[in-house]
mmCIF file of C-alpha atoms in Angstrom:
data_model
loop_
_atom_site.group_PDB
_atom_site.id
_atom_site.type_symbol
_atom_site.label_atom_id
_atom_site.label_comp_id
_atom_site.label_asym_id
_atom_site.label_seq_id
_atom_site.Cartn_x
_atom_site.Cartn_y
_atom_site.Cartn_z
ATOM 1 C CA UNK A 1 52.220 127.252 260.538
ATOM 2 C CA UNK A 2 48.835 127.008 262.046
ATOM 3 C CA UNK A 3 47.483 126.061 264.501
ATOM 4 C CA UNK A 4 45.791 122.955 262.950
ATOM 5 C CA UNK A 5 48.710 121.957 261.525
ATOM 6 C CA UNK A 6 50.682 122.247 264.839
ATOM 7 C CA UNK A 7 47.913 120.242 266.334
ATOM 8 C CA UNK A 8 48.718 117.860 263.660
ATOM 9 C CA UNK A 9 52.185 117.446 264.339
ATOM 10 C CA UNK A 10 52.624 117.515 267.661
ATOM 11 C CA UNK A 11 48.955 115.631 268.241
ATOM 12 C CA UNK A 12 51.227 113.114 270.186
ATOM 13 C CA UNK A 13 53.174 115.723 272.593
ATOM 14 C CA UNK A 14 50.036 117.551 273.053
ATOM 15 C CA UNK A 15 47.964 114.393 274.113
ATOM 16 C CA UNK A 16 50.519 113.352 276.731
ATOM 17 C CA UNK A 17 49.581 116.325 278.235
ATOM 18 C CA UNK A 18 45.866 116.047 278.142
ATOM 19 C CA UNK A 19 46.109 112.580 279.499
ATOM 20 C CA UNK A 20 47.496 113.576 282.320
ATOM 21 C CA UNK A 21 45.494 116.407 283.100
ATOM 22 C CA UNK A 22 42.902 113.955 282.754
ATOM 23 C CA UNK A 23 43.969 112.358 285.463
ATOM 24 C CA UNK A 24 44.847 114.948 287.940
ATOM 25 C CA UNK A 25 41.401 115.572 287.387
ATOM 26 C CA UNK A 26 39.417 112.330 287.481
ATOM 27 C CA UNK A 27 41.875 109.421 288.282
ATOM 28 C CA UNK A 28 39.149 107.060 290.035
ATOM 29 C CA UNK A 29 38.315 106.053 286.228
ATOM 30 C CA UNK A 30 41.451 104.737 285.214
ATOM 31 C CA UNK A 31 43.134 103.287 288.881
ATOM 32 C CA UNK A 32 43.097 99.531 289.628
ATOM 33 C CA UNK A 33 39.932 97.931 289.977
ATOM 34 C CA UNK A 34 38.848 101.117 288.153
ATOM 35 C CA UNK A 35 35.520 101.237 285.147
ATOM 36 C CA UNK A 36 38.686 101.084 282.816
ATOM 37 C CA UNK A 37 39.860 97.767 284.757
ATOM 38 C CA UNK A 38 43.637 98.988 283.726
ATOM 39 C CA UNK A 39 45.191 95.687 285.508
ATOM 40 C CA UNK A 40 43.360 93.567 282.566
ATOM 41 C CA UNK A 41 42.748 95.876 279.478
ATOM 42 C CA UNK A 42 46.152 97.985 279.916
ATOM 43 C CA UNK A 43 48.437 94.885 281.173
ATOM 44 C CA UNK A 44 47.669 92.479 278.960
ATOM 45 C CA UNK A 45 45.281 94.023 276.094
ATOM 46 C CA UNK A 46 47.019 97.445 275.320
ATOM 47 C CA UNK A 47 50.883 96.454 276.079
ATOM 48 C CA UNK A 48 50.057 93.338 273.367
ATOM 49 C CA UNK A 49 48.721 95.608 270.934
ATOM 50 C CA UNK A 50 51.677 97.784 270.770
ATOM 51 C CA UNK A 51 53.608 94.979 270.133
ATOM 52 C CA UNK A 52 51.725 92.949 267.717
ATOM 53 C CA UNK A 53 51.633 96.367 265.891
ATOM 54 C CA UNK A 54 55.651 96.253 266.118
ATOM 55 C CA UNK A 55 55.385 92.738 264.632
ATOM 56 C CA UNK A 56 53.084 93.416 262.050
ATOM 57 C CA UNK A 57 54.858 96.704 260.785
ATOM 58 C CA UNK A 58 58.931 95.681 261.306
ATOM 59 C CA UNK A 59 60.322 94.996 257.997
ATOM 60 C CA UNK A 60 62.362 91.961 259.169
ATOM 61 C CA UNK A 61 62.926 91.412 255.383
ATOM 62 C CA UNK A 62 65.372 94.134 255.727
ATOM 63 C CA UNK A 63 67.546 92.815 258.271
ATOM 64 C CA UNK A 64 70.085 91.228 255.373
ATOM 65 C CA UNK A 65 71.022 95.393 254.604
ATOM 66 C CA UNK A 66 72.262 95.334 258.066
ATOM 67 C CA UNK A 67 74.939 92.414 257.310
ATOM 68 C CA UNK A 68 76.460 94.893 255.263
ATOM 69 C CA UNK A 69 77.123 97.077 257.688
ATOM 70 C CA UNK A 70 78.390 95.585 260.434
ATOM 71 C CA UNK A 71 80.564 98.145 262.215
ATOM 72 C CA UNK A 72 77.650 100.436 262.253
ATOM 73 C CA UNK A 73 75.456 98.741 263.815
ATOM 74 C CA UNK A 74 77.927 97.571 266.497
ATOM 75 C CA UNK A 75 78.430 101.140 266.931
ATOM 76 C CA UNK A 76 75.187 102.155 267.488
ATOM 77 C CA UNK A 77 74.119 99.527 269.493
ATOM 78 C CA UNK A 78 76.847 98.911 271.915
ATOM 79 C CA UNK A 79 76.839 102.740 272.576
ATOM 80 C CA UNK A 80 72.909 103.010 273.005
ATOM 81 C CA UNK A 81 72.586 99.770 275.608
ATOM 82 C CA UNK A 82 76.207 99.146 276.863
ATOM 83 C CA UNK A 83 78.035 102.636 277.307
ATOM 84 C CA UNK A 84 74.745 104.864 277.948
ATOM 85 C CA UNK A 85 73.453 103.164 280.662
ATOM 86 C CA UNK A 86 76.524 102.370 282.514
ATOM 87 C CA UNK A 87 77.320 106.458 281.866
ATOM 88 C CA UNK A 88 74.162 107.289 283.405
ATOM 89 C CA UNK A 89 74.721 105.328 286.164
ATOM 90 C CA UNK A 90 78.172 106.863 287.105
ATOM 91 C CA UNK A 91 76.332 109.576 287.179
ATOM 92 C CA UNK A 92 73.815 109.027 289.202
ATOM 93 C CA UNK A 93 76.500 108.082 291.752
ATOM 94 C CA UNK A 94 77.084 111.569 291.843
ATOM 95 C CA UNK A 95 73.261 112.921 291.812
ATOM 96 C CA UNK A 96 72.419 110.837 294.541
ATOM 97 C CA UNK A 97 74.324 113.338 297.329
ATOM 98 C CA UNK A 98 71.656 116.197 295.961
ATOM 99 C CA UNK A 99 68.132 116.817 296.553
ATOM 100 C CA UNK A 100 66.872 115.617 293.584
ATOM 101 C CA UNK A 101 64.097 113.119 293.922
ATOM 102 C CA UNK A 102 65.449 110.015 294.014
ATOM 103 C CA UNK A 103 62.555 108.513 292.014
ATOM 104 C CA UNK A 104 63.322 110.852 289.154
ATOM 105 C CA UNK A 105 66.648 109.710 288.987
ATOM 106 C CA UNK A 106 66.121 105.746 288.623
ATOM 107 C CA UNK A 107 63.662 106.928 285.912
ATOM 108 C CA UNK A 108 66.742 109.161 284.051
ATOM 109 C CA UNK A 109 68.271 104.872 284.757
ATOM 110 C CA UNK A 110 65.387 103.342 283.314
ATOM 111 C CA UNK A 111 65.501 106.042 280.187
ATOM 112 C CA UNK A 112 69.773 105.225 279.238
ATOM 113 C CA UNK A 113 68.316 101.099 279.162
ATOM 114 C CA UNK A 114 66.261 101.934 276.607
ATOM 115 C CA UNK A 115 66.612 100.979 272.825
ATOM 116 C CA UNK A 116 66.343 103.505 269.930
ATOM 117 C CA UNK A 117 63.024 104.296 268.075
ATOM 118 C CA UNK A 118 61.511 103.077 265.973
ATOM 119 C CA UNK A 119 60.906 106.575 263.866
ATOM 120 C CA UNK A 120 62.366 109.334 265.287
ATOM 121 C CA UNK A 121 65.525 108.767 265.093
ATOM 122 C CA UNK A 122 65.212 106.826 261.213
ATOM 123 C CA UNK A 123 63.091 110.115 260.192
ATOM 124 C CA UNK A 124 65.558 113.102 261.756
ATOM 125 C CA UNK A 125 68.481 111.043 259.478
ATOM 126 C CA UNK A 126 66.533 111.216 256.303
ATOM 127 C CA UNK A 127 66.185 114.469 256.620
ATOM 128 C CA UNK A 128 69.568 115.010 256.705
ATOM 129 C CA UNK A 129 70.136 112.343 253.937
ATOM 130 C CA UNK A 130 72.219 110.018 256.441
ATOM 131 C CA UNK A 131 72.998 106.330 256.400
ATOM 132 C CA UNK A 132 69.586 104.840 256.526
ATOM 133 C CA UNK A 133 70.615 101.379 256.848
ATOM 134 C CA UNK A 134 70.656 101.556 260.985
ATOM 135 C CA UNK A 135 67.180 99.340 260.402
ATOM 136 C CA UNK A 136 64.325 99.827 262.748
ATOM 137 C CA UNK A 137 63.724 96.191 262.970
ATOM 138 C CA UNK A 138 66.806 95.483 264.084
ATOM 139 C CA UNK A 139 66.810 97.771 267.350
ATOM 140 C CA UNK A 140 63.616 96.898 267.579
ATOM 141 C CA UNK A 141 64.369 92.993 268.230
ATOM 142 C CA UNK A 142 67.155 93.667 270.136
ATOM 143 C CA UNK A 143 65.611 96.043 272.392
ATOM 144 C CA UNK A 144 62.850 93.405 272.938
ATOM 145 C CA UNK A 145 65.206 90.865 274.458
ATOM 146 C CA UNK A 146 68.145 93.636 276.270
ATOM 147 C CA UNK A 147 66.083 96.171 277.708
ATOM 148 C CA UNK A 148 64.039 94.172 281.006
ATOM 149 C CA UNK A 149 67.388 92.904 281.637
ATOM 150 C CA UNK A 150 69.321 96.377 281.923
ATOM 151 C CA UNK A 151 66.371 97.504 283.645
ATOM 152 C CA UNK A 152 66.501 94.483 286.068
ATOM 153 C CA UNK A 153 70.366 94.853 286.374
ATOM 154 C CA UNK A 154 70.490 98.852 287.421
ATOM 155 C CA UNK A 155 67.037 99.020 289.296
ATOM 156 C CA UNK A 156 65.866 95.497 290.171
ATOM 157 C CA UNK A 157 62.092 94.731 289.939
ATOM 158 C CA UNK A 158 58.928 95.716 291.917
ATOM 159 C CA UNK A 159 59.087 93.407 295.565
ATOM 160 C CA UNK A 160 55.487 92.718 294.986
ATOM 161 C CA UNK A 161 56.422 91.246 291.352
ATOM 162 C CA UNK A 162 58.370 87.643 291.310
ATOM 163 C CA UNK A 163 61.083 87.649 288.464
ATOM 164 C CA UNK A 164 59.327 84.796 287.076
ATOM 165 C CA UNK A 165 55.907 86.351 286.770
ATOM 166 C CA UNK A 166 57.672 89.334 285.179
ATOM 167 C CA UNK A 167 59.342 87.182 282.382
ATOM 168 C CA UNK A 168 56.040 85.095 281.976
ATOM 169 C CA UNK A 169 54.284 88.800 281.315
ATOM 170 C CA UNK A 170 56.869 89.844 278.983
ATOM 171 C CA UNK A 171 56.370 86.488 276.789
ATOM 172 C CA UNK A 172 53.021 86.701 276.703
ATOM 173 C CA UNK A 173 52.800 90.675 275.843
ATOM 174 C CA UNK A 174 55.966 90.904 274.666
ATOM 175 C CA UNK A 175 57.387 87.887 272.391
ATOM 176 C CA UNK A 176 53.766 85.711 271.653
ATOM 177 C CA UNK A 177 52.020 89.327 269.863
ATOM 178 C CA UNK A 178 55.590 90.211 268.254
ATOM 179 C CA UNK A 179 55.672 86.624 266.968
ATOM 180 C CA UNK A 180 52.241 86.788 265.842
ATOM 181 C CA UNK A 181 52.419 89.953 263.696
ATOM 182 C CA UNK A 182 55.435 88.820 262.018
ATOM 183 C CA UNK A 183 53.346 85.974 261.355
ATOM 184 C CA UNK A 184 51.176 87.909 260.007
ATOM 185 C CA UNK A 185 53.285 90.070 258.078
ATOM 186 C CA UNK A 186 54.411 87.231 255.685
ATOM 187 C CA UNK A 187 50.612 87.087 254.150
ATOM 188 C CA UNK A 188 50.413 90.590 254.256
ATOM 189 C CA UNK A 189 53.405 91.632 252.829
ATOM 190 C CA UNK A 190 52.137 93.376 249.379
ATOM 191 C CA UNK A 191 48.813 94.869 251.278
ATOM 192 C CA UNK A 192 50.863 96.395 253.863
ATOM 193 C CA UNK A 193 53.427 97.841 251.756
ATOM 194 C CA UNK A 194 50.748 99.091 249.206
ATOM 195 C CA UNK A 195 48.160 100.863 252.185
ATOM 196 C CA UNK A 196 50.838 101.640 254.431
ATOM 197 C CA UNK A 197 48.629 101.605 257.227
ATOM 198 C CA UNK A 198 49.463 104.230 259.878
ATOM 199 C CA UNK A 199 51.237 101.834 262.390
ATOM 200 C CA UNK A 200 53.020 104.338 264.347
ATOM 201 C CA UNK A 201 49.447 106.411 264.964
ATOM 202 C CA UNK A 202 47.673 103.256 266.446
ATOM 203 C CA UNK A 203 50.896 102.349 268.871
ATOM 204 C CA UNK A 204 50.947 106.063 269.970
ATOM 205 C CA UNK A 205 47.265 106.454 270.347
ATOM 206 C CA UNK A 206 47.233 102.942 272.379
ATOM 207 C CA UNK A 207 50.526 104.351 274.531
ATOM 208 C CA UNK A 208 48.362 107.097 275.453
ATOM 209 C CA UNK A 209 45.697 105.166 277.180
ATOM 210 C CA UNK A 210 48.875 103.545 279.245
ATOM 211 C CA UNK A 211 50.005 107.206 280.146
ATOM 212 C CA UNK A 212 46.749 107.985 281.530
ATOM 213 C CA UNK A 213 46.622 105.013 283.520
ATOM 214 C CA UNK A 214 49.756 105.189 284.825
ATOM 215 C CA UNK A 215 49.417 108.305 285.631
ATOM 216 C CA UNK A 216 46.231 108.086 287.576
ATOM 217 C CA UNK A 217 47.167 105.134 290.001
ATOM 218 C CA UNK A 218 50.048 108.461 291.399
ATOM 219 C CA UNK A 219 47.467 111.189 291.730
ATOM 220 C CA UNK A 220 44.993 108.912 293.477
ATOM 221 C CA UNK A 221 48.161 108.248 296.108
ATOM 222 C CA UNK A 222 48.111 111.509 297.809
ATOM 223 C CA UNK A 223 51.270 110.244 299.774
ATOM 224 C CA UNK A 224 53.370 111.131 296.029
ATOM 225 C CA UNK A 225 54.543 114.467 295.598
ATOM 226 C CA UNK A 226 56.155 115.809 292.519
ATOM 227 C CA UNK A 227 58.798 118.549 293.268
ATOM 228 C CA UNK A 228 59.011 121.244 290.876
ATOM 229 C CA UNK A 229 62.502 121.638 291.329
ATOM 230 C CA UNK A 230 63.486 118.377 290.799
ATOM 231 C CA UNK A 231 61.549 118.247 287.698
ATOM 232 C CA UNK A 232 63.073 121.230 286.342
ATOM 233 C CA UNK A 233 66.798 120.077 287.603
ATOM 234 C CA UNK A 234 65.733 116.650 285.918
ATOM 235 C CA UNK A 235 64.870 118.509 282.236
ATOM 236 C CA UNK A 236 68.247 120.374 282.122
ATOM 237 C CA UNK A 237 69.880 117.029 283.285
ATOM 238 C CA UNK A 238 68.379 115.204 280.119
ATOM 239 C CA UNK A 239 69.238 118.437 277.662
ATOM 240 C CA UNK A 240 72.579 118.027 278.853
ATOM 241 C CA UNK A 241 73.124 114.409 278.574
ATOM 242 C CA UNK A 242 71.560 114.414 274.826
ATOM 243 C CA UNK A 243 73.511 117.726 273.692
ATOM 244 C CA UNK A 244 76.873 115.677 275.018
ATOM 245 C CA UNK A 245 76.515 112.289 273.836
ATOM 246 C CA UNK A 246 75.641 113.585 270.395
ATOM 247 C CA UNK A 247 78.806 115.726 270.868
ATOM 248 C CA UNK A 248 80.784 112.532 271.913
ATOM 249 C CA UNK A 249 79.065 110.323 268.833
ATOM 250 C CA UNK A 250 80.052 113.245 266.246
ATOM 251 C CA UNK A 251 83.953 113.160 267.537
ATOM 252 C CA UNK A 252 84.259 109.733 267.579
ATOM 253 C CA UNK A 253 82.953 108.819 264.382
ATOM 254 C CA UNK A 254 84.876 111.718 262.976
ATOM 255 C CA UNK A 255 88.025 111.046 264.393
ATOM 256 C CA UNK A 256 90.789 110.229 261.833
ATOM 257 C CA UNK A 257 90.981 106.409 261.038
ATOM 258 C CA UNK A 258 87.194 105.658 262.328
ATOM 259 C CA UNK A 259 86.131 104.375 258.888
ATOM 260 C CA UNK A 260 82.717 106.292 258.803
ATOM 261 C CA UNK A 261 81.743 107.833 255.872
ATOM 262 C CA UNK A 262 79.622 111.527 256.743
ATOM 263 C CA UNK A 263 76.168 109.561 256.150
ATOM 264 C CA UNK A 264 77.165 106.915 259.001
ATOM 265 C CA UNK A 265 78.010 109.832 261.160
ATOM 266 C CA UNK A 266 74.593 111.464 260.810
ATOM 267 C CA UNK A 267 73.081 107.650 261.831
ATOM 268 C CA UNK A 268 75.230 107.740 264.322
ATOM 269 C CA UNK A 269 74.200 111.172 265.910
ATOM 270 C CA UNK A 270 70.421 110.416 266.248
ATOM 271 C CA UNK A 271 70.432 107.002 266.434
ATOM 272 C CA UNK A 272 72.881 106.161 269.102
ATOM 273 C CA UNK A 273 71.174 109.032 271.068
ATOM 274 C CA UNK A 274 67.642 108.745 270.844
ATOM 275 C CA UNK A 275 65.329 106.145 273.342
ATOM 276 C CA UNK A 276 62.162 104.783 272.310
ATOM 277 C CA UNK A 277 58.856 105.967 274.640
ATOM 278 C CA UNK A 278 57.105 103.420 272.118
ATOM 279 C CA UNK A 279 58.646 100.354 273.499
ATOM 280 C CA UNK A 280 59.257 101.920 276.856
ATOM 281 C CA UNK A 281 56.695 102.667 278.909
ATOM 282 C CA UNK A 282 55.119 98.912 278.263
ATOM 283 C CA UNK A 283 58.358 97.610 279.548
ATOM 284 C CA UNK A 284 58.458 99.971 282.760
ATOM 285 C CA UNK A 285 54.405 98.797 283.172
ATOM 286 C CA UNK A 286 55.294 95.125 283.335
ATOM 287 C CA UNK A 287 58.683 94.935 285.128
ATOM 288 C CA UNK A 288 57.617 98.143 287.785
ATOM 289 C CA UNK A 289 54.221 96.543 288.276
ATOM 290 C CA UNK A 290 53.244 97.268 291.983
ATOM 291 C CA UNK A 291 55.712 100.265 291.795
ATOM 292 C CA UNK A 292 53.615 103.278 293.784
ATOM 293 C CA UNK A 293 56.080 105.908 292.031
ATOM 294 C CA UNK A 294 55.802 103.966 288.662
ATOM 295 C CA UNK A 295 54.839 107.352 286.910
ATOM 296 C CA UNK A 296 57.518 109.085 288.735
ATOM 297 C CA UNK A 297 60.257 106.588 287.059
ATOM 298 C CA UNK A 298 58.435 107.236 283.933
ATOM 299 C CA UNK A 299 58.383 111.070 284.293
ATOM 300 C CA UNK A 300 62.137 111.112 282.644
ATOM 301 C CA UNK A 301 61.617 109.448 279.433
ATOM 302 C CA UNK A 302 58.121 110.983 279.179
ATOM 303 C CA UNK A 303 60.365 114.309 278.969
ATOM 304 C CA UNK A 304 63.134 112.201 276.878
ATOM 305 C CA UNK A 305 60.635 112.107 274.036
ATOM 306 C CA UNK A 306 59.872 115.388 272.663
ATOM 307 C CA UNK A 307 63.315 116.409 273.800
ATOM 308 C CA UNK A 308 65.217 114.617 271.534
ATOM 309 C CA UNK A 309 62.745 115.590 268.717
ATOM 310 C CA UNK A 310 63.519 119.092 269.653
ATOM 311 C CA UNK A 311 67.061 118.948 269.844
ATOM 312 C CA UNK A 312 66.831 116.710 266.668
ATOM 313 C CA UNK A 313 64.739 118.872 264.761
ATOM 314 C CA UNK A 314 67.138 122.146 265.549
ATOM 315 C CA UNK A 315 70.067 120.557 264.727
ATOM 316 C CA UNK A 316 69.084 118.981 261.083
ATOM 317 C CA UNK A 317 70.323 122.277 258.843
ATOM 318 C CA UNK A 318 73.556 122.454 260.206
ATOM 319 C CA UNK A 319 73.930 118.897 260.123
ATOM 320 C CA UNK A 320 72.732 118.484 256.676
ATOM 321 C CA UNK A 321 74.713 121.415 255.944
ATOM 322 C CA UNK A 322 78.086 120.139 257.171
ATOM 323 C CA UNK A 323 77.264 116.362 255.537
ATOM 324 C CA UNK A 324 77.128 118.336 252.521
ATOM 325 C CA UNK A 325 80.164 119.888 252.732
ATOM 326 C CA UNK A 326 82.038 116.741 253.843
ATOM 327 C CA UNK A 327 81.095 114.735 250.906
ATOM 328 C CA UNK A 328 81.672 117.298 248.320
ATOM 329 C CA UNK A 329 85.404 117.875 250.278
ATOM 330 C CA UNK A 330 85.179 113.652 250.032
ATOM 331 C CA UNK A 331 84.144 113.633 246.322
ATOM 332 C CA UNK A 332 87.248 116.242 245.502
ATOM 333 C CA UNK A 333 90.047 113.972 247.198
ATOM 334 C CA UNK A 334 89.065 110.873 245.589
ATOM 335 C CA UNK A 335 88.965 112.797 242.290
ATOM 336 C CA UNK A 336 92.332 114.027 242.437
ATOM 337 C CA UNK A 337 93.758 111.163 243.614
ATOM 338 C CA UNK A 338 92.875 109.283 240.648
#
């Protein structure tokens, strides 16, 4: 491959990193009260965006599939917001007597209340040819209205912040531009399915800009510090929690008597496992807001991301290659039982 075509690819990965070079190296532009005004065009103009862009590209017309499939879905989702977060927070019991920074750990918090993405974790099971009825919409919506309460639950909100300017932000940025592209949807229904317009491009490009913002209200602190060996402690934390809880997702669902077929298993895997950076980091911005180490909380699911792509990505032959091998075992049994 390349290196256009890694460029390509990974354009996303890559421009985290660029963004926040950009503002080790210049954060005066984008820092409250900044030229880029980030209180006004990030708060309220960018975090909108991203979500009218949710609204206008969530194919709520597909929610009926999910009917069908009940136990899946309850699966999925009460593992993803109910068990992962609480798991991560035993956890962090236990962290909290070493000398890891103590902001990276509420962000590994903050990263177990998120919901699934919206791609990643859809794509990785195609790939394998998995169950791809675990709809995007529908983790979507419910992330929407779970996620600023788990985050309020585990870590509270910003002192600076009251709760009710915090839910007032989060229906106006949140709820009203979701709304309105859904709205919108319903007239554009046929164009958007015809053009196909690259949703998930415009959200990530937009998510950038937040990054950088983010990003340079820490290095204009001097006061914040990021320790290297907390960071590194903190990426071998989040390998090890993906690599187990995909682990714990496979035995379950493969346990005798579960009732999942090998295609719900492979939804299961990535789907239960995976945490959106999409939907996140506008979250974090709105209920952190005032937070000094706001891009230290973020730091985790900023590594979260291409993580779980990684791991994903690795792991698709010899998942596709044991799905394979299930079904045809599957396809035998029911043929001699006949």
């Amino acid at each position: 491959m390349g290196i256009l075509a890694v460029i390509r690819k990974e354009w996303f990965i890559i421009g985290i990193v660029l963004v926040i070079l950009s503002a080790k190296v210049q954060p005066s532009f984008g820092v409250r009260g900044g030229p880029l005004k980030p209180e006004v065009t990030v708060a309220y103009v960018a975090v909108a965006l991203i979500f009218f862009n949710s609204g206008l590209s969530l194919k709520s017309e597909e929610l009926t599939s999910a009917l069908f499939h009940v136990r899946l879905h309850l699966f999925v989702q009460s593992f993803t917001l109910v068990f992962f977060p609480l798991a991560v927070w035993l956890l962090l019991r236990v962290l909290a007597f070493t000398a890891i920074d103590q902001w990276l750990l509420r962000g590994l918090q903050t990263v177990s209340c998120m919901p699934p993405p919206v791609s990643s974790a859809v794509i990785l099971t195609k790939a394998v040819g998995g169950n791809e009825v675990t709809n995007s919409c529908f983790f979507t919506l419910r992330g929407i209205i779970v996620t600023p309460g788990l985050l309020l639950l585990f870590l509270g909100s910003s002192s600076s912040v009251p709760f009710s300017s915090i839910f007032s932000q989060l229906f106006m940025t949140v709820v009203v531009p979701l709304v309105l592209g859904q709205a919108c949807r319903s007239f554009l229904r046929e164009f958007l399915d015809r053009r196909k317009p690259p949703f998930g491009t415009v959200s990530s490009a937009v998510l950038l800009m937040i990054i950088y913002t983010t990003f340079c209200d820490t290095f204009s602190n001097p006061s914040i510090q990021l320790d290297p060996t907390s960071l590194l402690l903190v990426v071998l934390i989040i390998f090890a929690i993906q690599i187990s809880f995909m682990l714990l997702t496979f035995t379950f669902s493969t346990r005798s008597g579960s009732g999942f077929t090998p295609a719900d298993t492979v939804a299961i895997v990535f789907c239960s496992t995976h945490k959106s950076l999409t939907l996140g980091i506008p979250m974090l911005k709105i209920v952190f807001a005032g937070y000094q180490h706001l891009s230290l909380i973020s730091v985790p699911l900023l590594i979260y991301h291409p993580a779980q792509i990684l791991l994903g990505s690795i792991l698709v032959p010899t998942i596709k290659t044991w799905m394979n091998s299930r079904q045809k075992v599957r396809a035998h049994t029911r043929t001699h039982t006949r």
